CSV table of C-alpha atoms in Angstrom, one decimal:
chain,number,residue,atom,x,y,z
A,2,UNK,CA,7.7,-15.0,-74.1
A,3,UNK,CA,5.8,-14.0,-71.0
A,4,UNK,CA,2.2,-13.7,-70.0
A,5,UNK,CA,0.5,-10.4,-68.3
A,6,UNK,CA,-0.3,-12.7,-65.2
A,7,UNK,CA,0.4,-15.4,-63.1
A,8,UNK,CA,-1.4,-17.5,-61.1
A,9,UNK,CA,-0.7,-15.1,-58.0
A,10,UNK,CA,-2.9,-12.3,-60.0
A,11,UNK,CA,-5.9,-14.4,-58.4
A,12,UNK,CA,-4.6,-13.8,-55.1
A,13,UNK,CA,-5.5,-17.3,-52.5
A,14,UNK,CA,-7.1,-19.2,-55.9
A,15,UNK,CA,-4.9,-18.6,-58.1
A,16,UNK,CA,-2.1,-19.7,-55.5
A,17,UNK,CA,-4.0,-23.0,-55.2
A,18,UNK,CA,-4.7,-23.6,-58.5
A,19,UNK,CA,-1.7,-24.2,-60.3
A,20,UNK,CA,-2.3,-27.8,-61.0
A,21,UNK,CA,-5.4,-27.2,-62.3
A,22,UNK,CA,-3.6,-24.2,-64.6
A,23,UNK,CA,-1.2,-27.3,-66.0
A,24,UNK,CA,-3.7,-29.6,-66.8
A,25,UNK,CA,-5.2,-26.4,-68.4
A,26,UNK,CA,-2.5,-25.6,-70.3
A,27,UNK,CA,-2.0,-29.6,-71.1
A,28,UNK,CA,-5.5,-29.4,-72.7
A,29,UNK,CA,-4.7,-26.2,-74.7
A,30,UNK,CA,-1.8,-27.4,-76.3
A,31,UNK,CA,-2.4,-30.4,-77.4
A,32,UNK,CA,-4.9,-29.2,-79.3
A,33,UNK,CA,-3.1,-25.7,-80.9
A,34,UNK,CA,0.9,-25.3,-80.2
A,35,UNK,CA,0.9,-22.1,-80.9
A,36,UNK,CA,2.2,-20.4,-77.8
A,37,UNK,CA,1.6,-16.9,-77.4
A,38,UNK,CA,1.5,-14.3,-74.3
A,39,UNK,CA,-2.9,-14.8,-75.0
A,40,UNK,CA,-2.0,-18.5,-74.8
A,41,UNK,CA,-0.7,-18.1,-70.9
A,42,UNK,CA,-3.3,-15.7,-69.7
A,43,UNK,CA,-5.9,-17.9,-71.3
A,44,UNK,CA,-4.5,-20.5,-69.4
A,45,UNK,CA,-3.9,-18.8,-65.9
A,46,UNK,CA,-7.5,-17.6,-66.3
A,47,UNK,CA,-9.3,-21.0,-67.6
A,48,UNK,CA,-7.0,-23.1,-65.4
A,49,UNK,CA,-8.4,-20.7,-61.6
A,50,UNK,CA,-12.3,-20.9,-63.2
A,51,UNK,CA,-11.5,-25.1,-63.7
A,52,UNK,CA,-9.9,-25.5,-60.1
A,53,UNK,CA,-13.0,-22.9,-58.9
A,54,UNK,CA,-15.5,-25.3,-60.6
A,55,UNK,CA,-13.9,-28.1,-59.4
A,56,UNK,CA,-13.9,-26.6,-55.6
A,57,UNK,CA,-17.4,-26.6,-56.2
A,58,UNK,CA,-18.5,-29.9,-57.2
A,59,UNK,CA,-16.4,-31.7,-54.3
A,60,UNK,CA,-17.9,-29.0,-52.1
A,61,UNK,CA,-20.9,-30.2,-53.4
A,62,UNK,CA,-20.5,-34.0,-53.8
A,63,UNK,CA,-18.3,-34.8,-50.3
A,64,UNK,CA,-17.4,-31.9,-48.6
A,65,UNK,CA,-13.4,-32.0,-49.6
A,66,UNK,CA,-13.8,-28.3,-51.1
A,67,UNK,CA,-10.8,-27.8,-48.7
A,68,UNK,CA,-8.7,-30.3,-49.9
A,69,UNK,CA,-8.0,-29.9,-53.9
A,70,UNK,CA,-5.2,-27.9,-53.7
A,71,UNK,CA,-3.4,-31.2,-52.7
A,72,UNK,CA,-4.6,-33.3,-54.8
A,73,UNK,CA,-2.7,-34.5,-57.4
A,74,UNK,CA,-3.1,-34.3,-61.4
A,75,UNK,CA,-3.7,-38.1,-60.9
A,76,UNK,CA,-6.7,-37.2,-58.8
A,77,UNK,CA,-7.8,-34.6,-60.2
A,78,UNK,CA,-8.6,-36.5,-63.8
A,79,UNK,CA,-10.0,-39.3,-61.7
A,80,UNK,CA,-12.6,-36.5,-60.4
A,81,UNK,CA,-13.2,-34.8,-63.1
A,82,UNK,CA,-14.3,-37.5,-64.8
A,83,UNK,CA,-13.7,-35.8,-68.9
A,84,UNK,CA,-15.5,-32.6,-68.2
A,85,UNK,CA,-13.2,-29.7,-67.4
A,86,UNK,CA,-10.2,-31.5,-69.0
A,87,UNK,CA,-12.1,-34.0,-72.2
A,88,UNK,CA,-9.2,-33.3,-74.7
A,89,UNK,CA,-6.3,-35.4,-72.6
A,90,UNK,CA,-6.0,-38.3,-71.3
A,91,UNK,CA,-2.8,-40.4,-69.6
A,92,UNK,CA,-0.2,-42.4,-70.9
A,93,UNK,CA,-0.1,-45.6,-69.4
A,94,UNK,CA,-1.2,-48.5,-68.0
A,95,UNK,CA,-4.7,-48.8,-65.5
A,96,UNK,CA,-7.4,-46.2,-65.2
A,97,UNK,CA,-5.3,-43.5,-63.8
A,98,UNK,CA,-2.3,-44.0,-66.4
A,99,UNK,CA,1.3,-43.9,-65.3
A,100,UNK,CA,3.0,-41.4,-62.2
A,101,UNK,CA,6.8,-41.8,-62.9
A,102,UNK,CA,8.4,-41.1,-59.9
A,103,UNK,CA,12.0,-39.6,-59.2
A,104,UNK,CA,14.6,-38.0,-57.2
A,105,UNK,CA,16.4,-34.8,-58.3
A,106,UNK,CA,19.9,-35.0,-58.5
A,107,UNK,CA,23.1,-33.7,-59.4
A,108,UNK,CA,24.4,-36.8,-61.4
A,109,UNK,CA,22.5,-36.3,-64.7
A,110,UNK,CA,22.9,-40.4,-65.2
A,111,UNK,CA,20.2,-41.2,-62.2
A,112,UNK,CA,18.1,-43.6,-63.3
A,113,UNK,CA,15.3,-42.0,-61.0
A,114,UNK,CA,16.5,-38.6,-62.3
A,115,UNK,CA,14.4,-35.9,-64.5
A,116,UNK,CA,16.7,-36.8,-67.8
A,117,UNK,CA,16.0,-40.6,-67.8
A,118,UNK,CA,12.4,-40.3,-66.8
A,119,UNK,CA,11.6,-38.2,-69.7
A,120,UNK,CA,13.1,-39.8,-72.3
A,121,UNK,CA,12.0,-43.5,-70.9
A,122,UNK,CA,8.5,-41.5,-71.7
A,123,UNK,CA,9.7,-40.3,-75.1
A,124,UNK,CA,10.9,-43.7,-75.8
A,125,UNK,CA,8.0,-45.6,-74.6
A,126,UNK,CA,5.6,-43.8,-75.9
A,127,UNK,CA,6.7,-43.6,-79.8
A,128,UNK,CA,7.2,-47.8,-79.4
A,129,UNK,CA,4.3,-48.5,-78.3
A,130,UNK,CA,2.5,-46.4,-81.0
A,131,UNK,CA,5.2,-47.5,-84.0
A,132,UNK,CA,4.0,-51.0,-82.3
A,133,UNK,CA,0.0,-50.9,-82.7
A,134,UNK,CA,1.0,-49.5,-86.4
A,135,UNK,CA,-0.7,-45.8,-85.2
A,136,UNK,CA,-0.9,-44.0,-88.6
A,137,UNK,CA,-0.7,-40.8,-86.0
A,138,UNK,CA,1.4,-41.7,-83.4
A,139,UNK,CA,4.3,-40.0,-84.9
A,140,UNK,CA,2.5,-36.4,-85.2
A,141,UNK,CA,1.9,-36.7,-81.9
A,142,UNK,CA,2.9,-34.3,-78.8
A,143,UNK,CA,3.4,-35.4,-75.2
A,144,UNK,CA,2.1,-32.7,-72.4
A,145,UNK,CA,3.9,-33.8,-69.3
A,146,UNK,CA,3.4,-32.4,-66.0
A,147,UNK,CA,5.8,-32.0,-63.2
A,148,UNK,CA,5.1,-31.9,-59.8
A,149,UNK,CA,7.7,-30.9,-57.4
A,150,UNK,CA,5.6,-30.4,-53.4
A,151,UNK,CA,3.9,-27.6,-53.5
A,152,UNK,CA,4.8,-26.2,-57.3
A,153,UNK,CA,3.5,-27.9,-60.5
A,154,UNK,CA,4.7,-27.4,-64.1
A,155,UNK,CA,3.8,-28.6,-67.7
A,156,UNK,CA,6.7,-29.5,-70.5
A,157,UNK,CA,5.8,-30.7,-73.9
A,158,UNK,CA,8.1,-32.7,-76.0
A,159,UNK,CA,8.1,-33.2,-79.6
A,160,UNK,CA,6.4,-35.5,-81.9
A,161,UNK,CA,8.7,-37.4,-84.0
A,162,UNK,CA,7.7,-35.5,-87.0
A,163,UNK,CA,8.9,-32.3,-85.4
A,164,UNK,CA,12.1,-30.8,-86.8
A,165,UNK,CA,14.1,-29.2,-86.1
A,166,UNK,CA,13.0,-30.8,-82.4
A,167,UNK,CA,11.5,-28.1,-79.4
A,168,UNK,CA,11.0,-28.6,-76.0
A,169,UNK,CA,8.4,-25.8,-74.3
A,170,UNK,CA,8.1,-25.8,-70.9
A,171,UNK,CA,5.6,-24.0,-69.2
A,172,UNK,CA,4.9,-22.4,-65.8
A,173,UNK,CA,2.5,-20.4,-63.9
A,174,UNK,CA,4.4,-19.3,-61.2
A,175,UNK,CA,6.7,-15.9,-61.5
A,176,UNK,CA,10.4,-16.4,-61.0
A,177,UNK,CA,11.8,-13.6,-59.6
A,178,UNK,CA,15.0,-15.1,-58.6
A,179,UNK,CA,15.0,-15.6,-63.1
A,180,UNK,CA,13.7,-12.2,-63.8
A,181,UNK,CA,10.2,-13.7,-64.2
A,182,UNK,CA,7.5,-11.7,-62.4
A,183,UNK,CA,4.5,-13.1,-64.6
A,184,UNK,CA,3.7,-17.0,-66.0
A,185,UNK,CA,6.0,-17.3,-69.3
A,186,UNK,CA,6.9,-20.1,-71.6
A,187,UNK,CA,10.4,-21.4,-72.9
A,188,UNK,CA,11.0,-22.8,-76.3
A,189,UNK,CA,14.2,-25.0,-75.9
A,190,UNK,CA,16.0,-27.1,-78.9
A,191,UNK,CA,17.5,-30.0,-77.0
A,192,UNK,CA,16.6,-32.0,-74.4
A,193,UNK,CA,19.3,-30.9,-72.3
A,194,UNK,CA,18.6,-27.4,-72.8
A,195,UNK,CA,14.7,-28.4,-71.2
A,196,UNK,CA,16.7,-30.2,-68.1
A,197,UNK,CA,18.9,-27.1,-67.1
A,198,UNK,CA,15.6,-25.2,-66.9
A,199,UNK,CA,14.0,-27.4,-65.1
A,200,UNK,CA,17.2,-27.4,-62.8
A,201,UNK,CA,17.2,-23.7,-62.3
A,202,UNK,CA,13.6,-24.0,-60.5
A,203,UNK,CA,14.1,-27.9,-59.1
A,204,UNK,CA,17.1,-28.2,-58.0
A,205,UNK,CA,18.4,-30.5,-55.8
A,206,UNK,CA,18.8,-30.1,-52.4
A,207,UNK,CA,22.0,-31.7,-50.2
A,208,UNK,CA,20.1,-31.4,-46.8
A,209,UNK,CA,23.8,-32.4,-44.9
A,210,UNK,CA,25.4,-35.9,-43.6
A,211,UNK,CA,22.8,-36.1,-40.6
A,212,UNK,CA,19.4,-36.1,-42.5
A,213,UNK,CA,18.5,-39.9,-43.3
A,214,UNK,CA,19.0,-41.0,-46.9
A,215,UNK,CA,15.7,-42.0,-47.5
A,216,UNK,CA,14.4,-38.9,-46.0
A,217,UNK,CA,16.6,-36.9,-48.5
A,218,UNK,CA,15.4,-38.9,-51.3
A,219,UNK,CA,11.6,-38.0,-49.8
A,220,UNK,CA,12.7,-34.1,-49.8
A,221,UNK,CA,14.2,-34.4,-53.4
A,222,UNK,CA,11.3,-36.8,-54.7
A,223,UNK,CA,9.2,-35.4,-57.9
A,224,UNK,CA,6.3,-36.9,-59.7
A,225,UNK,CA,5.6,-36.8,-63.8
A,226,UNK,CA,2.9,-37.7,-65.5
A,227,UNK,CA,2.3,-38.0,-69.2
A,228,UNK,CA,-0.9,-37.2,-71.1
A,229,UNK,CA,-1.3,-37.6,-74.5
A,230,UNK,CA,-4.9,-36.0,-76.8
A,231,UNK,CA,-7.2,-38.7,-76.4
A,232,UNK,CA,-8.3,-40.9,-79.6
A,233,UNK,CA,-12.0,-39.7,-79.8
A,234,UNK,CA,-10.2,-35.7,-80.5
A,235,UNK,CA,-8.1,-37.3,-82.9
A,236,UNK,CA,-11.1,-39.1,-84.4
A,237,UNK,CA,-12.9,-35.6,-84.9
A,238,UNK,CA,-10.3,-34.1,-86.6
């Protein structure tokens, strides 16, 4: 599924906006899982607008507008305070939720790899909901921002009640190496096929024997930032 634009349609502003675009897409998806070409175009346009608003607000408040493109999803949500992204909240303990840090690896069973961390996020989320007796917990999707510097994409993981399961990859970047020149969304029937798509855009890089192991791990590091719909949004429906 392709949009008619990408973040680069908006030139330099769009180039720096991918985290805001991914947060905008997460907010849209958690509200309505109907992903279409118009969804992708709206995600890009609204995400760029949200980025520009954040730049403006930071510039007024703290003269930090030039650093917005380097902010993580966690930092953006902390600074936003629910104004631009009111629907979602972070999953995890503390005011900023839980960032899951991992390392890209050819070993699918690596405990710090993409598979282990995504499956762990799902298991922890639904086990927590079940223990709390939340009646709507099994119907809720999880949106996870994946940042491998300098790029951020979004994956959406299915609720327990979704049958058959479906896993979305939503990406504001064109991927010429994959024959994609606009934003796109790709639906997968299993976690394993989703992981293959993620590996095609974030392949692990072997830096050779002369590079220290810690430096190689830092180069291949990534962050996962899981989001859910705010309980206030659920109660209003």
